[in-house]
Amino acid sequence: MKRFNEKQLFAILLFVGMIFWGGSWPSSKILTQYTSTEVITFWRFFFALLTFVPIVFALKVPLRLTPSSLKYLLLASFFNSLYSILFFTGLRFGFAGAGGVLVTTLIPIFAYLLSYWLYSNPLEKHEVSGLVLGLISGLFLLNLSHYGDLLGGGNLFFVASALSWASLTLATQKIRHEVHPVAINFYTTLFSVITYAPLFLWNTNMMEIGSFDGWFWGNLLFVSCLSTAFGTTIYYQAISIVGASKASTFGLMVPVNALLLSWLFLGETPTHETLIGGSLAILAIYLINLYRPSHLQRFRRR
């Protein structure tokens, strides 16, 4: 029997991890049908934190922080907490599949725009093309002809959550050489739990999850443990094995998985606007983050 080498193994794990990330959208939509957004948000972070603890010790992840890295971690935690509230609120009003495509494709586009605005990096032609495509894809993904206005279908919350996560990405990039990626996720999850812990002082429904059925618990543990903890850990560990560029290409699977799994488990049939916008957005992400002129040169030499 042929044995997998380390790169092949992590390629398979990345594939599984992207299914976890895509599956978090229909699972989270199901959770919003049980209880309020803030209750789901706290318990998602809580169980993710419990899962991160053995992962951190098993991988011997260094947890040492400097005052500078702590500052950026607190900022990242703020955006992480904000993202989760916006994420679940958007799902309460909108479709998981369409939201999954909209948010996951807007995040890298927003991150690039914020980076350009903050650091004034010069734009290459392919990056300009990607940003234009991203704008066009966004108009399709907002499904204005279906919802009638910008606020319909949870659009405003989805766009705001994408902007929040893009901001989180820039905050964590500041410390990517100082703090292990898994440690960053551990700390942002820990600080998010602390942020929402005061809910126990005035929200009497925080413990109502104990009365919910197995379907709720299965989806909560999927979102918390498999998607947030394991999926993220797989991704960052894979970067060191297969390389950042190759690992990033797997991220293009997430919107497709979100759309497919929402159709399978929630019966959400994607609109033509979502399919067109999603395709354009994936192409935009490729042009902005993954395309290199050498790719075309290699193709021409063949």
PDB file of N, CA, C and O in Angstrom, residues 131-178:
ATOM      1  N   LEU A 131      -9.479  43.783  -8.213  1.00  0.00           N
ATOM      2  CA  LEU A 131     -10.332  44.659  -7.407  1.00  0.00           C
ATOM      3  C   LEU A 131     -11.582  45.075  -8.174  1.00  0.00           C
ATOM      4  O   LEU A 131     -12.675  45.156  -7.604  1.00  0.00           O
ATOM      5  N   VAL A 132     -11.434  45.346  -9.464  1.00  0.00           N
ATOM      6  CA  VAL A 132     -12.604  45.686 -10.290  1.00  0.00           C
ATOM      7  C   VAL A 132     -13.560  44.499 -10.360  1.00  0.00           C
ATOM      8  O   VAL A 132     -14.775  44.646 -10.215  1.00  0.00           O
ATOM      9  N   LEU A 133     -12.998  43.314 -10.579  1.00  0.00           N
ATOM     10  CA  LEU A 133     -13.831  42.102 -10.592  1.00  0.00           C
ATOM     11  C   LEU A 133     -14.503  41.889  -9.241  1.00  0.00           C
ATOM     12  O   LEU A 133     -15.656  41.475  -9.163  1.00  0.00           O
ATOM     13  N   GLY A 134     -13.756  42.178  -8.170  1.00  0.00           N
ATOM     14  CA  GLY A 134     -14.320  42.030  -6.831  1.00  0.00           C
ATOM     15  C   GLY A 134     -15.512  42.943  -6.617  1.00  0.00           C
ATOM     16  O   GLY A 134     -16.510  42.546  -6.010  1.00  0.00           O
ATOM     17  N   LEU A 135     -15.422  44.177  -7.115  1.00  0.00           N
ATOM     18  CA  LEU A 135     -16.534  45.121  -7.000  1.00  0.00           C
ATOM     19  C   LEU A 135     -17.744  44.626  -7.782  1.00  0.00           C
ATOM     20  O   LEU A 135     -18.877  44.654  -7.287  1.00  0.00           O
ATOM     21  N   ILE A 136     -17.503  44.151  -8.996  1.00  0.00           N
ATOM     22  CA  ILE A 136     -18.607  43.634  -9.822  1.00  0.00           C
ATOM     23  C   ILE A 136     -19.236  42.407  -9.167  1.00  0.00           C
ATOM     24  O   ILE A 136     -20.466  42.279  -9.111  1.00  0.00           O
ATOM     25  N   SER A 137     -18.378  41.514  -8.647  1.00  0.00           N
ATOM     26  CA  SER A 137     -18.904  40.299  -8.001  1.00  0.00           C
ATOM     27  C   SER A 137     -19.732  40.655  -6.773  1.00  0.00           C
ATOM     28  O   SER A 137     -20.752  40.026  -6.490  1.00  0.00           O
ATOM     29  N   GLY A 138     -19.296  41.694  -6.037  1.00  0.00           N
ATOM     30  CA  GLY A 138     -20.039  42.119  -4.862  1.00  0.00           C
ATOM     31  C   GLY A 138     -21.442  42.566  -5.206  1.00  0.00           C
ATOM     32  O   GLY A 138     -22.402  42.270  -4.478  1.00  0.00           O
ATOM     33  N   LEU A 139     -21.590  43.271  -6.335  1.00  0.00           N
ATOM     34  CA  LEU A 139     -22.919  43.718  -6.757  1.00  0.00           C
ATOM     35  C   LEU A 139     -23.820  42.525  -7.066  1.00  0.00           C
ATOM     36  O   LEU A 139     -25.015  42.534  -6.759  1.00  0.00           O
ATOM     37  N   PHE A 140     -23.235  41.480  -7.676  1.00  0.00           N
ATOM     38  CA  PHE A 140     -24.007  40.266  -7.935  1.00  0.00           C
ATOM     39  C   PHE A 140     -24.370  39.558  -6.629  1.00  0.00           C
ATOM     40  O   PHE A 140     -25.501  39.127  -6.425  1.00  0.00           O
ATOM     41  N   LEU A 141     -23.388  39.452  -5.724  1.00  0.00           N
ATOM     42  CA  LEU A 141     -23.588  38.699  -4.486  1.00  0.00           C
ATOM     43  C   LEU A 141     -24.572  39.357  -3.534  1.00  0.00           C
ATOM     44  O   LEU A 141     -25.198  38.689  -2.709  1.00  0.00           O
ATOM     45  N   LEU A 142     -24.723  40.667  -3.633  1.00  0.00           N
ATOM     46  CA  LEU A 142     -25.699  41.345  -2.778  1.00  0.00           C
ATOM     47  C   LEU A 142     -27.123  40.988  -3.162  1.00  0.00           C
ATOM     48  O   LEU A 142     -28.065  41.230  -2.392  1.00  0.00           O
ATOM     49  N   ASN A 143     -27.291  40.403  -4.362  1.00  0.00           N
ATOM     50  CA  ASN A 143     -28.616  39.935  -4.792  1.00  0.00           C
ATOM     51  C   ASN A 143     -29.687  41.016  -4.658  1.00  0.00           C
ATOM     52  O   ASN A 143     -30.780  40.784  -4.153  1.00  0.00           O
ATOM     53  N   LEU A 144     -29.363  42.230  -5.111  1.00  0.00           N
ATOM     54  CA  LEU A 144     -30.287  43.339  -4.948  1.00  0.00           C
ATOM     55  C   LEU A 144     -31.600  43.111  -5.692  1.00  0.00           C
ATOM     56  O   LEU A 144     -32.660  43.554  -5.245  1.00  0.00           O
ATOM     57  N   SER A 145     -31.537  42.415  -6.813  1.00  0.00           N
ATOM     58  CA  SER A 145     -32.768  42.153  -7.563  1.00  0.00           C
ATOM     59  C   SER A 145     -33.685  41.189  -6.823  1.00  0.00           C
ATOM     60  O   SER A 145     -34.896  41.198  -6.993  1.00  0.00           O
ATOM     61  N   HIS A 146     -33.069  40.364  -5.946  1.00  0.00           N
ATOM     62  CA  HIS A 146     -33.854  39.376  -5.179  1.00  0.00           C
ATOM     63  C   HIS A 146     -34.379  39.972  -3.879  1.00  0.00           C
ATOM     64  O   HIS A 146     -35.536  39.779  -3.512  1.00  0.00           O
ATOM     65  N   TYR A 147     -33.499  40.719  -3.164  1.00  0.00           N
ATOM     66  CA  TYR A 147     -33.888  41.253  -1.864  1.00  0.00           C
ATOM     67  C   TYR A 147     -34.501  42.657  -1.955  1.00  0.00           C
ATOM     68  O   TYR A 147     -35.184  43.088  -1.048  1.00  0.00           O
ATOM     69  N   GLY A 148     -34.218  43.373  -3.050  1.00  0.00           N
ATOM     70  CA  GLY A 148     -34.826  44.674  -3.237  1.00  0.00           C
ATOM     71  C   GLY A 148     -34.020  45.846  -2.700  1.00  0.00           C
ATOM     72  O   GLY A 148     -34.169  46.956  -3.164  1.00  0.00           O
ATOM     73  N   ASP A 149     -33.171  45.623  -1.710  1.00  0.00           N
ATOM     74  CA  ASP A 149     -32.354  46.716  -1.182  1.00  0.00           C
ATOM     75  C   ASP A 149     -31.102  46.161  -0.514  1.00  0.00           C
ATOM     76  O   ASP A 149     -30.972  44.964  -0.301  1.00  0.00           O
ATOM     77  N   LEU A 150     -30.190  47.081  -0.196  1.00  0.00           N
ATOM     78  CA  LEU A 150     -28.901  46.689   0.377  1.00  0.00           C
ATOM     79  C   LEU A 150     -29.048  45.983   1.714  1.00  0.00           C
ATOM     80  O   LEU A 150     -28.251  45.117   2.078  1.00  0.00           O
ATOM     81  N   LEU A 151     -30.078  46.334   2.476  1.00  0.00           N
ATOM     82  CA  LEU A 151     -30.241  45.794   3.817  1.00  0.00           C
ATOM     83  C   LEU A 151     -30.918  44.424   3.825  1.00  0.00           C
ATOM     84  O   LEU A 151     -30.957  43.766   4.850  1.00  0.00           O
ATOM     85  N   GLY A 152     -31.479  44.002   2.686  1.00  0.00           N
ATOM     86  CA  GLY A 152     -32.221  42.754   2.661  1.00  0.00           C
ATOM     87  C   GLY A 152     -31.344  41.529   2.790  1.00  0.00           C
ATOM     88  O   GLY A 152     -30.164  41.531   2.448  1.00  0.00           O
ATOM     89  N   GLY A 153     -31.930  40.440   3.310  1.00  0.00           N
ATOM     90  CA  GLY A 153     -31.253  39.152   3.375  1.00  0.00           C
ATOM     91  C   GLY A 153     -30.009  39.127   4.230  1.00  0.00           C
ATOM     92  O   GLY A 153     -29.132  38.299   4.021  1.00  0.00           O
ATOM     93  N   GLY A 154     -29.912  40.033   5.191  1.00  0.00           N
ATOM     94  CA  GLY A 154     -28.732  40.056   6.056  1.00  0.00           C
ATOM     95  C   GLY A 154     -27.507  40.639   5.403  1.00  0.00           C
ATOM     96  O   GLY A 154     -26.396  40.549   5.949  1.00  0.00           O
ATOM     97  N   ASN A 155     -27.682  41.285   4.228  1.00  0.00           N
ATOM     98  CA  ASN A 155     -26.529  41.804   3.480  1.00  0.00           C
ATOM     99  C   ASN A 155     -25.649  42.731   4.295  1.00  0.00           C
ATOM    100  O   ASN A 155     -24.419  42.613   4.279  1.00  0.00           O
ATOM    101  N   LEU A 156     -26.269  43.698   4.970  1.00  0.00           N
ATOM    102  CA  LEU A 156     -25.494  44.687   5.718  1.00  0.00           C
ATOM    103  C   LEU A 156     -24.627  44.007   6.775  1.00  0.00           C
ATOM    104  O   LEU A 156     -23.452  44.364   6.956  1.00  0.00           O
ATOM    105  N   PHE A 157     -25.176  43.005   7.467  1.00  0.00           N
ATOM    106  CA  PHE A 157     -24.417  42.297   8.501  1.00  0.00           C
ATOM    107  C   PHE A 157     -23.302  41.460   7.886  1.00  0.00           C
ATOM    108  O   PHE A 157     -22.204  41.365   8.447  1.00  0.00           O
ATOM    109  N   PHE A 158     -23.560  40.865   6.729  1.00  0.00           N
ATOM    110  CA  PHE A 158     -22.541  40.062   6.067  1.00  0.00           C
ATOM    111  C   PHE A 158     -21.371  40.926   5.598  1.00  0.00           C
ATOM    112  O   PHE A 158     -20.202  40.561   5.768  1.00  0.00           O
ATOM    113  N   VAL A 159     -21.676  42.064   5.005  1.00  0.00           N
ATOM    114  CA  VAL A 159     -20.615  42.969   4.539  1.00  0.00           C
ATOM    115  C   VAL A 159     -19.813  43.483   5.734  1.00  0.00           C
ATOM    116  O   VAL A 159     -18.569  43.535   5.696  1.00  0.00           O
ATOM    117  N   ALA A 160     -20.515  43.864   6.808  1.00  0.00           N
ATOM    118  CA  ALA A 160     -19.826  44.371   8.005  1.00  0.00           C
ATOM    119  C   ALA A 160     -18.965  43.289   8.648  1.00  0.00           C
ATOM    120  O   ALA A 160     -17.865  43.568   9.145  1.00  0.00           O
ATOM    121  N   SER A 161     -19.438  42.041   8.644  1.00  0.00           N
ATOM    122  CA  SER A 161     -18.645  40.952   9.231  1.00  0.00           C
ATOM    123  C   SER A 161     -17.405  40.681   8.396  1.00  0.00           C
ATOM    124  O   SER A 161     -16.328  40.390   8.941  1.00  0.00           O
ATOM    125  N   ALA A 162     -17.512  40.787   7.076  1.00  0.00           N
ATOM    126  CA  ALA A 162     -16.338  40.612   6.214  1.00  0.00           C
ATOM    127  C   ALA A 162     -15.312  41.706   6.484  1.00  0.00           C
ATOM    128  O   ALA A 162     -14.104  41.441   6.551  1.00  0.00           O
ATOM    129  N   LEU A 163     -15.782  42.939   6.663  1.00  0.00           N
ATOM    130  CA  LEU A 163     -14.881  44.053   6.958  1.00  0.00           C
ATOM    131  C   LEU A 163     -14.215  43.862   8.324  1.00  0.00           C
ATOM    132  O   LEU A 163     -13.030  44.152   8.496  1.00  0.00           O
ATOM    133  N   SER A 164     -14.983  43.340   9.286  1.00  0.00           N
ATOM    134  CA  SER A 164     -14.446  43.089  10.621  1.00  0.00           C
ATOM    135  C   SER A 164     -13.355  42.026  10.582  1.00  0.00           C
ATOM    136  O   SER A 164     -12.298  42.177  11.206  1.00  0.00           O
ATOM    137  N   TRP A 165     -13.596  40.939   9.845  1.00  0.00           N
ATOM    138  CA  TRP A 165     -12.588  39.875   9.776  1.00  0.00           C
ATOM    139  C   TRP A 165     -11.354  40.337   9.000  1.00  0.00           C
ATOM    140  O   TRP A 165     -10.225  39.948   9.334  1.00  0.00           O
ATOM    141  N   ALA A 166     -11.545  41.165   7.982  1.00  0.00           N
ATOM    142  CA  ALA A 166     -10.405  41.708   7.248  1.00  0.00           C
ATOM    143  C   ALA A 166      -9.547  42.564   8.178  1.00  0.00           C
ATOM    144  O   ALA A 166      -8.314  42.527   8.116  1.00  0.00           O
ATOM    145  N   SER A 167     -10.191  43.317   9.060  1.00  0.00           N
ATOM    146  CA  SER A 167      -9.463  44.132  10.038  1.00  0.00           C
ATOM    147  C   SER A 167      -8.708  43.245  11.021  1.00  0.00           C
ATOM    148  O   SER A 167      -7.570  43.544  11.406  1.00  0.00           O
ATOM    149  N   LEU A 168      -9.339  42.155  11.432  1.00  0.00           N
ATOM    150  CA  LEU A 168      -8.676  41.185  12.306  1.00  0.00           C
ATOM    151  C   LEU A 168      -7.426  40.619  11.625  1.00  0.00           C
ATOM    152  O   LEU A 168      -6.372  40.471  12.250  1.00  0.00           O
ATOM    153  N   THR A 169      -7.551  40.328  10.331  1.00  0.00           N
ATOM    154  CA  THR A 169      -6.426  39.780   9.580  1.00  0.00           C
ATOM    155  C   THR A 169      -5.232  40.728   9.593  1.00  0.00           C
ATOM    156  O   THR A 169      -4.089  40.312   9.809  1.00  0.00           O
ATOM    157  N   LEU A 170      -5.494  42.021   9.380  1.00  0.00           N
ATOM    158  CA  LEU A 170      -4.403  42.995   9.380  1.00  0.00           C
ATOM    159  C   LEU A 170      -3.781  43.135  10.764  1.00  0.00           C
ATOM    160  O   LEU A 170      -2.567  43.309  10.891  1.00  0.00           O
ATOM    161  N   ALA A 171      -4.616  43.066  11.808  1.00  0.00           N
ATOM    162  CA  ALA A 171      -4.098  43.171  13.178  1.00  0.00           C
ATOM    163  C   ALA A 171      -3.170  42.004  13.505  1.00  0.00           C
ATOM    164  O   ALA A 171      -2.102  42.183  14.099  1.00  0.00           O
ATOM    165  N   THR A 172      -3.558  40.794  13.093  1.00  0.00           N
ATOM    166  CA  THR A 172      -2.729  39.619  13.393  1.00  0.00           C
ATOM    167  C   THR A 172      -1.480  39.569  12.524  1.00  0.00           C
ATOM    168  O   THR A 172      -0.463  38.985  12.920  1.00  0.00           O
ATOM    169  N   GLN A 173      -1.532  40.182  11.337  1.00  0.00           N
ATOM    170  CA  GLN A 173      -0.341  40.206  10.485  1.00  0.00           C
ATOM    171  C   GLN A 173       0.808  40.968  11.152  1.00  0.00           C
ATOM    172  O   GLN A 173       1.978  40.693  10.895  1.00  0.00           O
ATOM    173  N   LYS A 174       0.465  41.911  12.007  1.00  0.00           N
ATOM    174  CA  LYS A 174       1.482  42.706  12.701  1.00  0.00           C
ATOM    175  C   LYS A 174       2.348  41.850  13.633  1.00  0.00           C
ATOM    176  O   LYS A 174       3.458  42.230  13.957  1.00  0.00           O
ATOM    177  N   ILE A 175       1.788  40.715  14.072  1.00  0.00           N
ATOM    178  CA  ILE A 175       2.523  39.895  15.039  1.00  0.00           C
ATOM    179  C   ILE A 175       2.785  38.481  14.527  1.00  0.00           C
ATOM    180  O   ILE A 175       3.121  37.592  15.294  1.00  0.00           O
ATOM    181  N   ARG A 176       2.649  38.292  13.224  1.00  0.00           N
ATOM    182  CA  ARG A 176       2.781  36.940  12.675  1.00  0.00           C
ATOM    183  C   ARG A 176       4.180  36.370  12.854  1.00  0.00           C
ATOM    184  O   ARG A 176       4.360  35.145  12.845  1.00  0.00           O
ATOM    185  N   HIS A 177       5.187  37.240  13.012  1.00  0.00           N
ATOM    186  CA  HIS A 177       6.559  36.759  13.213  1.00  0.00           C
ATOM    187  C   HIS A 177       6.920  36.671  14.697  1.00  0.00           C
ATOM    188  O   HIS A 177       7.984  36.168  15.043  1.00  0.00           O
ATOM    189  N   GLU A 178       6.035  37.162  15.563  1.00  0.00           N
ATOM    190  CA  GLU A 178       6.297  37.150  17.005  1.00  0.00           C
ATOM    191  C   GLU A 178       5.534  36.057  17.735  1.00  0.00           C
ATOM    192  O   GLU A 178       6.012  35.517  18.728  1.00  0.00           O
TER     193      GLU A 178
END
